[in-house]
XYZ file of C-alpha atoms in Angstrom:
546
model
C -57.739 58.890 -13.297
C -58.629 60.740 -16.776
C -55.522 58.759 -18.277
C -57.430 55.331 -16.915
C -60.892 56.035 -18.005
C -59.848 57.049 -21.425
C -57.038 53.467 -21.667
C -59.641 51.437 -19.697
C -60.646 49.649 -23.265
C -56.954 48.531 -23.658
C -55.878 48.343 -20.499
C -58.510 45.330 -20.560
C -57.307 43.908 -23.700
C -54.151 44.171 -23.242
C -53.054 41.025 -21.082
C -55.256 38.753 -24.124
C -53.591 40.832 -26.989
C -50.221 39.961 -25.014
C -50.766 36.462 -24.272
C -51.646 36.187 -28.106
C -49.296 38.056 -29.698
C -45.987 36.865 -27.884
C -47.019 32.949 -28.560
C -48.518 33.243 -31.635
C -46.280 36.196 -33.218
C -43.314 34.863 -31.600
C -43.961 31.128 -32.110
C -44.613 31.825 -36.036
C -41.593 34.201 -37.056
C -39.558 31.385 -34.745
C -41.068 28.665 -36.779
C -40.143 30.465 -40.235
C -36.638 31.707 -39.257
C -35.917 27.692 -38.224
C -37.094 26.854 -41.314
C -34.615 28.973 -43.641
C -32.064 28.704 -41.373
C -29.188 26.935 -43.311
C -25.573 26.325 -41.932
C -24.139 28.956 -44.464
C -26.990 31.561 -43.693
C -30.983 31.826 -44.508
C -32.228 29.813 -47.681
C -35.758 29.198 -49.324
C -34.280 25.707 -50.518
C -36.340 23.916 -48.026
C -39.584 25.403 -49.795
C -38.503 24.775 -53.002
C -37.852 21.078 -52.252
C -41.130 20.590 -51.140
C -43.413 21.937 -53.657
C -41.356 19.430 -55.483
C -41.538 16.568 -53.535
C -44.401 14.102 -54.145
C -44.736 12.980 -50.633
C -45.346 16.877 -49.505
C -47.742 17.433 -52.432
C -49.783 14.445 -51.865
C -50.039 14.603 -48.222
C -50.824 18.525 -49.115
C -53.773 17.595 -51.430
C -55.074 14.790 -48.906
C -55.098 17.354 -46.352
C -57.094 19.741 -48.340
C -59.536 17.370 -49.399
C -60.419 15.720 -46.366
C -60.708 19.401 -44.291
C -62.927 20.549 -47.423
C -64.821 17.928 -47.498
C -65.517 17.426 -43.554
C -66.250 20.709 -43.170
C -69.026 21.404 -45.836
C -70.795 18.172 -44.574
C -70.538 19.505 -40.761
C -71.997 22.671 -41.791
C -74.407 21.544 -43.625
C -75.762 18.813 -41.588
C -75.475 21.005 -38.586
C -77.550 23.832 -39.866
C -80.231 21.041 -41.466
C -80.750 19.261 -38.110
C -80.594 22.265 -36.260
C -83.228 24.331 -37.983
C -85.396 21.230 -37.717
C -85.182 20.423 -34.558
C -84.187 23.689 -32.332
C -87.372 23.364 -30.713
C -86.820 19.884 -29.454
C -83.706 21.808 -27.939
C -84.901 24.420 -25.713
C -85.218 21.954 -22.849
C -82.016 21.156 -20.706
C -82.061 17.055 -21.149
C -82.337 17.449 -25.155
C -79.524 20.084 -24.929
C -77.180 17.908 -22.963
C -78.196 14.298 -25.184
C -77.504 17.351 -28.483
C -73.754 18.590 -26.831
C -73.141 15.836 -25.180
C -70.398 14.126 -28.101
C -68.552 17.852 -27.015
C -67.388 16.278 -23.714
C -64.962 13.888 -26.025
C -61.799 14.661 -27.369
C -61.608 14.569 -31.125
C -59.727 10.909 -31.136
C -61.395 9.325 -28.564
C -64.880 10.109 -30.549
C -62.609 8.796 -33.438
C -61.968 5.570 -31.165
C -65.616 5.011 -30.579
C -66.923 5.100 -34.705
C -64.113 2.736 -34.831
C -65.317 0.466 -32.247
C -69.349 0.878 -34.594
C -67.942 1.312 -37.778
C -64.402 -0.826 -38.502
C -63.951 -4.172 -39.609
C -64.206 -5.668 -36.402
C -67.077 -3.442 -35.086
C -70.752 -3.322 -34.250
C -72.346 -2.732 -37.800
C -70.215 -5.525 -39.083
C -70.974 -8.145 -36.624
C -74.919 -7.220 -36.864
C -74.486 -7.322 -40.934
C -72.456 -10.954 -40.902
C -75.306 -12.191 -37.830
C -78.246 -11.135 -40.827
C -76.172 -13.172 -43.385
C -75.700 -9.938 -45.468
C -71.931 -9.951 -45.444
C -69.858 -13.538 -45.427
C -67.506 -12.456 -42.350
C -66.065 -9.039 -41.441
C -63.264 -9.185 -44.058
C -66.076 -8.286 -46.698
C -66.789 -5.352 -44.719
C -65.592 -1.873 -46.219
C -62.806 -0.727 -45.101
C -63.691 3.000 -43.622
C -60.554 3.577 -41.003
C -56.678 3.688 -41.877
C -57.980 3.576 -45.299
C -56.130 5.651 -48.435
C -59.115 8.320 -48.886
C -59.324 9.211 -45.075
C -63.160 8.326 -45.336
C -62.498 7.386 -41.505
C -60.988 10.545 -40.620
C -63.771 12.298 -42.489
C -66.499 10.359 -40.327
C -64.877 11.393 -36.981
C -64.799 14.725 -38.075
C -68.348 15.459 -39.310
C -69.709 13.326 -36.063
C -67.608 15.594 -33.483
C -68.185 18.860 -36.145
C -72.482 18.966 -36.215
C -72.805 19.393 -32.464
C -70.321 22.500 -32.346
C -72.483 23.996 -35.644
C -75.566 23.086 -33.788
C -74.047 24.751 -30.445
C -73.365 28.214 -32.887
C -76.773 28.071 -34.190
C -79.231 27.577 -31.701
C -78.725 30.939 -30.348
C -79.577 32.266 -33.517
C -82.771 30.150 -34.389
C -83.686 30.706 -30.165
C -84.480 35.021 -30.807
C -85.039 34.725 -34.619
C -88.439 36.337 -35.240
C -91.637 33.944 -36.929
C -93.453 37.530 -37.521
C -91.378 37.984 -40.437
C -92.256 35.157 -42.180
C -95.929 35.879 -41.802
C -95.112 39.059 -43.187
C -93.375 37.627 -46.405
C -96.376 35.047 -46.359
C -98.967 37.350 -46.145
C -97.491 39.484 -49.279
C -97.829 36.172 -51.336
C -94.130 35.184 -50.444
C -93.645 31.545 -50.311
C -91.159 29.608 -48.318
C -87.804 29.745 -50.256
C -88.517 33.925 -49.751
C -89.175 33.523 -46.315
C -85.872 31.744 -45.929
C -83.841 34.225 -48.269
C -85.149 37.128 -46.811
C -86.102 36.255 -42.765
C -83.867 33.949 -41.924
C -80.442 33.736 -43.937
C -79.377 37.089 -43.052
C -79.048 36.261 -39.332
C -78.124 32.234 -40.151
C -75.201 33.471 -43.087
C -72.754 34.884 -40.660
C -72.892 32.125 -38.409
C -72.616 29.496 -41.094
C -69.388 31.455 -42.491
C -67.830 31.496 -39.088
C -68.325 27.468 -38.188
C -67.135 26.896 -41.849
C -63.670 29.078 -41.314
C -63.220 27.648 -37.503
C -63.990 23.913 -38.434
C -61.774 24.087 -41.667
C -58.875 25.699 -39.892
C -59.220 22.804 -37.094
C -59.190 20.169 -39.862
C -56.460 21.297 -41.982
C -54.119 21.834 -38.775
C -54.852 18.829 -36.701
C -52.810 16.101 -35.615
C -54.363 13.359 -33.486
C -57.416 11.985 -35.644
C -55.366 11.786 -38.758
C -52.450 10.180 -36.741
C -55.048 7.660 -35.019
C -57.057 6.703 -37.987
C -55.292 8.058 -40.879
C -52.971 5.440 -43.314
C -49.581 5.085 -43.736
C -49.641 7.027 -47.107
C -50.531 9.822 -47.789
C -50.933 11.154 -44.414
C -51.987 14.557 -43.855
C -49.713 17.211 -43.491
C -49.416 17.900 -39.621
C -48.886 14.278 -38.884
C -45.985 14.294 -41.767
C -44.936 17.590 -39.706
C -44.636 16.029 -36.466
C -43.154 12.736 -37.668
C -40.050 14.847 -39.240
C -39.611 17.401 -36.303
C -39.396 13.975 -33.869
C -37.869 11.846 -35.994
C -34.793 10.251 -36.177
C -33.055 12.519 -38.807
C -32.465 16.450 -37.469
C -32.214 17.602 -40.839
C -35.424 17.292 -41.863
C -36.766 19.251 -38.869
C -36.632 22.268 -41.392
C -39.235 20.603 -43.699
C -41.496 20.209 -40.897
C -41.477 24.252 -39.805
C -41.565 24.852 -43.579
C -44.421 22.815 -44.116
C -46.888 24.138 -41.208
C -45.678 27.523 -42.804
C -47.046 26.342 -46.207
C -50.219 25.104 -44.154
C -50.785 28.604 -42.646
C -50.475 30.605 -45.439
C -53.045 28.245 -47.136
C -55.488 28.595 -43.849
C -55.012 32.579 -43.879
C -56.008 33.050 -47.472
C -58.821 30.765 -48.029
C -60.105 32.508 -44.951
C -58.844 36.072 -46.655
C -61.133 34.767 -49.733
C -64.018 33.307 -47.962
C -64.544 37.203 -46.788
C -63.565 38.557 -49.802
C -66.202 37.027 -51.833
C -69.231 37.116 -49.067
C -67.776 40.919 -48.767
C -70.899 42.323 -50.206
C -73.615 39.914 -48.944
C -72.185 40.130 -45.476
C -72.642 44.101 -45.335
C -75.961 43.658 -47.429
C -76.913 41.175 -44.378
C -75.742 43.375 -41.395
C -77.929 46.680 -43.286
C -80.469 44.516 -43.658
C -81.145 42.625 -40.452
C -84.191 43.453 -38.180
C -85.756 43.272 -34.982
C -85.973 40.036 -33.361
C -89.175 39.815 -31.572
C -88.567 36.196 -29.720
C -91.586 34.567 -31.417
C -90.958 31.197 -32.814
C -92.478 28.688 -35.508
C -92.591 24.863 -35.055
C -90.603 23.772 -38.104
C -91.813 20.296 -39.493
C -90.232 17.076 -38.823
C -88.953 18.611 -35.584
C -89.049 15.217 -33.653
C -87.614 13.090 -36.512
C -84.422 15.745 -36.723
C -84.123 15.221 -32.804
C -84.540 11.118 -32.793
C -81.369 11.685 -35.549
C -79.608 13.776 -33.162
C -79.947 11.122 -30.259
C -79.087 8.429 -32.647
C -75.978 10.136 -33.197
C -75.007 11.190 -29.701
C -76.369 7.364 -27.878
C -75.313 4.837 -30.360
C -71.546 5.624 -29.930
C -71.635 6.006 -26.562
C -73.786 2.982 -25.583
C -71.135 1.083 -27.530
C -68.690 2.311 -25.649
C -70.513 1.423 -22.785
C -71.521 -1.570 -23.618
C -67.778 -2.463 -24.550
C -66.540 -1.418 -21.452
C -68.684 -3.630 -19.254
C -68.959 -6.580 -21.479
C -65.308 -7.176 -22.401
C -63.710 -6.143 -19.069
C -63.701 -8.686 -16.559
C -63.087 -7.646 -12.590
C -59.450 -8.252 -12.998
C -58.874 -5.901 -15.574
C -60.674 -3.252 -13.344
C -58.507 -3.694 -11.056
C -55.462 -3.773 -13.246
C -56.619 -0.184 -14.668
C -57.498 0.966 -11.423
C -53.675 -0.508 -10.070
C -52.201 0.986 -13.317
C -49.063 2.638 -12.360
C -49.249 6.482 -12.873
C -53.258 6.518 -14.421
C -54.275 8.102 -10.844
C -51.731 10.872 -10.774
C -52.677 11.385 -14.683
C -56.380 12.077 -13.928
C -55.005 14.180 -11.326
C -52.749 16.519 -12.933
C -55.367 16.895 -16.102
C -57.984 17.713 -13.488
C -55.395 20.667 -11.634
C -54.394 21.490 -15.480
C -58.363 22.039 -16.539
C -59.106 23.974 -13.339
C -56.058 26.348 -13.513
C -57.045 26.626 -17.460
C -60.567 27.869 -16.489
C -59.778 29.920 -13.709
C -57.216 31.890 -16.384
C -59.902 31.539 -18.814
C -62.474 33.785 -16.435
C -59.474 36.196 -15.391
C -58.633 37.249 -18.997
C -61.555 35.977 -21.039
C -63.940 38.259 -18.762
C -62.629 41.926 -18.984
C -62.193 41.426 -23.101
C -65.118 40.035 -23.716
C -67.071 42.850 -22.082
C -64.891 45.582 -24.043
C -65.912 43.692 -26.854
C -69.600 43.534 -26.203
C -69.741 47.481 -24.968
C -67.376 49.368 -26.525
C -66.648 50.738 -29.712
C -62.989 51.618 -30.687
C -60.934 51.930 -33.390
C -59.363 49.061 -34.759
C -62.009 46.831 -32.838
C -62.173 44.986 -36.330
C -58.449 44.385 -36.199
C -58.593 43.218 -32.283
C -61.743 40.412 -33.251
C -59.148 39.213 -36.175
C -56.414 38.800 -33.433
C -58.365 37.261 -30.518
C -59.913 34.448 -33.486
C -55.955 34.131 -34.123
C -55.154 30.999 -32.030
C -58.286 29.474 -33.756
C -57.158 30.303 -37.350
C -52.751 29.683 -36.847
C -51.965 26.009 -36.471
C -50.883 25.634 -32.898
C -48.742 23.008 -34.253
C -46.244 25.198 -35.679
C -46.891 28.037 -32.465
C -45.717 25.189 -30.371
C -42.893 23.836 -32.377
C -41.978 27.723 -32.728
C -41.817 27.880 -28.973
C -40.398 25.228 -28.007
C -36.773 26.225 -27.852
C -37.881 29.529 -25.720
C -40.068 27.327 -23.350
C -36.619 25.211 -22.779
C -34.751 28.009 -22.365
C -37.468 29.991 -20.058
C -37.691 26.848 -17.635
C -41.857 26.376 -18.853
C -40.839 23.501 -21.257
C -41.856 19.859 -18.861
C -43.232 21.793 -16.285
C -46.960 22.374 -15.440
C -46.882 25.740 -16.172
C -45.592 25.466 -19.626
C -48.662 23.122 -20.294
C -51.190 25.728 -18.793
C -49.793 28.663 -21.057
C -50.397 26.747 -23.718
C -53.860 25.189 -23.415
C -55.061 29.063 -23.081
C -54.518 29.201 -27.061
C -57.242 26.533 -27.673
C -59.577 27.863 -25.364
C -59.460 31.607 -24.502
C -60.911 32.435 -28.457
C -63.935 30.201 -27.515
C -64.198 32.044 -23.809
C -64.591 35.289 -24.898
C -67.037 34.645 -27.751
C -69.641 32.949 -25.275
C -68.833 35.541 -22.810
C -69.014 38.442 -25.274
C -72.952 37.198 -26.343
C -73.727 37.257 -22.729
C -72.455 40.732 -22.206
C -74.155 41.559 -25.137
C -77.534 40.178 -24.406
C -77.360 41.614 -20.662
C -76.603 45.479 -22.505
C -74.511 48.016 -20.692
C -78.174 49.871 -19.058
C -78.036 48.476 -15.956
C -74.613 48.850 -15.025
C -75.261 52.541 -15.395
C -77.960 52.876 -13.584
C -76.193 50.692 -10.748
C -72.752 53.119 -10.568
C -74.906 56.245 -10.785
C -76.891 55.186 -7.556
C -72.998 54.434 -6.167
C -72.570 50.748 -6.877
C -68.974 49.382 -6.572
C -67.387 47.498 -9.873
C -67.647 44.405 -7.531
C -71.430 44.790 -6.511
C -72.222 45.375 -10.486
C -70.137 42.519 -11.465
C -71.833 39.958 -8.429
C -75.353 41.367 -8.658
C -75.932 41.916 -12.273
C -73.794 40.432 -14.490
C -73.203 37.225 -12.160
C -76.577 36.471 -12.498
C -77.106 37.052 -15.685
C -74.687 35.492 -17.013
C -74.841 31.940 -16.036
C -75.143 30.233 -18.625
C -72.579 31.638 -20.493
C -70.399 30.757 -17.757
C -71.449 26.900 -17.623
C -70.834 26.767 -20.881
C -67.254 28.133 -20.676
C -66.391 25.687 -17.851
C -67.935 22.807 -19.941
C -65.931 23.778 -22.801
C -63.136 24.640 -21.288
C -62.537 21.360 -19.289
C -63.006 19.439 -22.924
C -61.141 21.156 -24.806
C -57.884 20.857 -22.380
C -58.338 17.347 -21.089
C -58.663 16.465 -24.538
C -54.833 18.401 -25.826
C -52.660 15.614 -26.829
C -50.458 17.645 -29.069
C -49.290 20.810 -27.027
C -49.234 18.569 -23.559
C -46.747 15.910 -25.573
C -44.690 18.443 -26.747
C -44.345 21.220 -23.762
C -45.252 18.961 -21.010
C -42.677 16.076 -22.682
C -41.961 12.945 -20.350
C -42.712 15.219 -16.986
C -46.276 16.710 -17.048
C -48.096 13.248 -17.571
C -52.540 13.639 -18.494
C -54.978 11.486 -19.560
C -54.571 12.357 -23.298
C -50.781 11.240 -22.658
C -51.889 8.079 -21.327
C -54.282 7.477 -23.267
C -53.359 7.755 -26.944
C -50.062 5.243 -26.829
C -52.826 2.585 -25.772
C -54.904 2.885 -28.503
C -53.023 0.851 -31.090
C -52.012 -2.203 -28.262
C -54.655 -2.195 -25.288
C -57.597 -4.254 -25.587
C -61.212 -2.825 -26.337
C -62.510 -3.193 -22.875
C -59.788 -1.516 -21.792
C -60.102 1.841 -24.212
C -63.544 2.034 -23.839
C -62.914 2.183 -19.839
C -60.767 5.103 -20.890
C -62.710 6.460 -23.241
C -65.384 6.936 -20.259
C -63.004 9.048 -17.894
C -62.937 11.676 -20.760
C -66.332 12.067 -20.154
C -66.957 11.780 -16.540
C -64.047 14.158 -15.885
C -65.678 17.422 -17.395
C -68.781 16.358 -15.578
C -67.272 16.480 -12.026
C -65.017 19.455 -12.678
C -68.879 21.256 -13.901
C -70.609 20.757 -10.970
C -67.460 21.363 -8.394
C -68.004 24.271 -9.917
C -71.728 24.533 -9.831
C -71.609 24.649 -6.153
C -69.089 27.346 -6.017
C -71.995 29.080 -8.542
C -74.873 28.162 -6.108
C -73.158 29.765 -3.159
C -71.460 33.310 -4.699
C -74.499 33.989 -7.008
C -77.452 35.977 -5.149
C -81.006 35.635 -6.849
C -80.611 31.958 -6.968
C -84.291 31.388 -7.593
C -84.950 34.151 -10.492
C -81.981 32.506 -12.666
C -81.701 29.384 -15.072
């Protein structure tokens, strides 16, 4: 019992730091052996060919520029709209109208700017109708174009909502008696912002710029939807030589997500390095939040910009949906062979996903949150790992073991994976609400005799509701949205919407992709409030939390 009590911290750690460290550590020194691996031994040839090859170079450069680029105008126009308009936000309808772009995968949200913004779209039917433009030729070309302007678009419009989702929290306890303070000493604004408010809005705006950059730099499906023929960025170039036609090049493509990773881990490694000082002159610095609030200016305008963001897109696709689809063609999607056992199995896939998410996200999160340990520094870096490593190359690292392990086209295979997307994001929500709730009342519960189960249902449970809507909303996006890892574990056998969706986009008709494009959405929505009422009935206190 002594042995358990003083282990407990790692004993609850350890199934994450497992999961984590056998896919990820595994999957990586896989994908690096594969790529030196030569027939007469182990070779950095591979390397040295493609720092020297111009297709590798300019995809690498492309790649840089478009993560750079996306990410600084996410962060930026996150933290602008949300420090305008967090008070618009408070309320659960603004909230959802704010998040609500979340519930899309990254290249169906590509699909719908496409359907507003490309030659053929919205903007440049309502510019040739005011006689601005001749015809939609004239119109600028913004998707599959050579500066991955479309790509950037998709990006920034899917990024602001998650750096408005990491912010709000912040702006929601930050205190307004500060600023008064700095006011009332003869401080003007700019002071009141250095001084009040970036110390607890710098950390945050660090960690949204390393997640959304690492995202970027390693993703496939965007670039592949909307990206040109040349350059392309590098994971799409990765994928096209591990599939492709020609074996021997399937040593460039481990050799180039290599490349990619290194690049990801030291601008991050950087990034620190140089906000070293600030970031421990912030944290020694930081007060008391008190919970009072000011009404920033221009509060409504930043939330009409917000709506205008979420509702145009959506009402297009909408709109597109109903008008272009006749009755026959809803019945011909509704008759398509296979769509109904695809919603199915993505439905089983996101359930099983949460469920696993809860199981191991829950007991790490609260070590997290309530414990201090040595080398908790070191544990934070690994749990962000999945986040920060390409899952690209894990996967591709994998892939052989998966085949040989029987996981590779089976269900199970496809679960495993999806945990590496979504177990980071979990236990971060999960570790604010165990930090919020504090450790007090658990205390005071197991020294009047309360079991781990009545601490866990009466006070925590409660408590921690909204954390936990937010993981299954999150959770269910995230995985019905993985085209990538599904394709590649799942192959031919394990068959989701993202499978059936993304071979349609380039032949389908619009009616018929924006009919799709609406399941992506409704999907999370059911899976939330199936489990809602599970919520409603195992929660006691019903009426005293929101």
């Amino acid at each position: 019992m002594k042995w358990f009590k003083k282990s407990k911290v790692f004993l609850m750690l350890l199934p994450v730091l497992l999961l984590f460290g056998l896919l990820i550590g595994y999957g990586t020194v896989a994908a690096f052996l594969e790529s030196i691996q030569t027939a007469d031994g182990f070779s950095f040839d591979v390397y040295r060919e493609l720092l020297q090859q111009d297709l590798f170079i300019d995809s690498f450069f492309y790649s840089l520029k478009i993560a750079l680029v996306s990410t600084v105008l996410s962060v930026v126009i996150g933290f602008v709209l949300i420090r305008a308009a967090y008070p618009k936000l408070q309320k659960l309808f603004p909230r959802f109208v704010a998040w609500l772009p979340m519930l899309f995968p990254h290249f169906v949200w590509g699909y719908m700017l496409l359907l507003l913004l490309g030659q053929t779209g919205l903007m440049s039917d309502m510019l040739v109708a005011l006689g601005i433009i001749d015809s939609p030729e004239t119109f600028p070309i913004l998707f599959k174009d050579p500066y991955g302007i479309g790509i950037i678009l998709s990006y920034v419009w899917k990024e602001v909502p998650f750096v408005m989702l990491l912010l709000l929290p912040v702006y929601e306890q930050m205190s307004h008696t500060h600023k008064e303070n700095v006011y009332t000493l003869g401080g003007k604004q700019f002071a009141a912002f250095r001084y009040v408010e970036w110390p607890y809005v710098f950390p945050v705006l660090l960690e949204a710029f390393v997640i959304i950059f690492a995202f970027i730099f390693s993703a496939y499906e965007v670039p592949a939807l909307l990206g040109a023929t040349y350059p392309k960025m590098v994971p799409v170039l990765s994928y096209d030589w591990f599939f492709g036609s020609d074996w021997s090049q399937q040593s460039y493509a481990f050799a180039a997500m290599i490349l990619t990773t290194i690049v990801i881990c030291a601008f991050v490694w950087l990034m620190l390095v140089m906000t070293r000082k600030q970031r421990l002159h912030l944290h020694q610095n930081a007060g008391v939040r008190d919970g009072s609030r000011e009404k920033p200016r221009f509060s409504t305008i930043a939330f009409l910009i917000i709506t205008c963001m979420t509702m145009i897109p959506l009402l297009l696709v909408v709109w597109t949906s109903v008008a272009s689809f006749s009755s026959d063609e809803w019945r011909a999607l509704i008759g398509m062979p296979g769509l109904g056992a695809a919603i199915w199995t993505s439905i089983l896939i996101s359930i099983i996903v949460i469920l696993l998410n809860f199981l191991l996200g829950v007991p790490a999160a609260k070590v997290m949150a309530h414990h201090a340990f040595p080398g908790k520094t070191a544990v934070s870096t690994l749990l962000l790992l999945p986040i920060l490593i390409p899952l690209l190359l894990v996967v591709m690292g994998i892939h052989v073991a998966f085949l040989r392990l029987g996981l590779a086209n089976h269900l199970l295979g496809v679960v495993i994976v999806h945990l590496l997307p979504t177990l980071p994001y979990t236990i971060k929500i999960l570790q604010a609400g165990f930090e919020n709730i504090g450790s007090k009342q658990e205390a005071v519960a197991d020294s009047l005799g309360a079991s781990r189960f009545e601490i866990y249902r009466s006070i925590y449970l409660p408590q921690l509701l909204p954390s936990i809507r937010s993981v299954i909303f999150l959770v269910s996006a995230i995985s019905l949205g993985q085209y990538l890892l599904t394709a590649m574990i799942g192959g031919g056998n394990v068959t989701t919407l993202a499978i059936y969706y993304f071979p349609f986009t380039g032949s389908a008709n619009d009616g018929l992709i924006a009919s799709f494009s609406l399941l992506f959405a409704l999907i999370p929505v059911l899976i939330w409030l199936a489990f809602e009422l599970i919520l409603w009935v195992i929660t006691p206190y019903k009426g005293g939390v929101k």
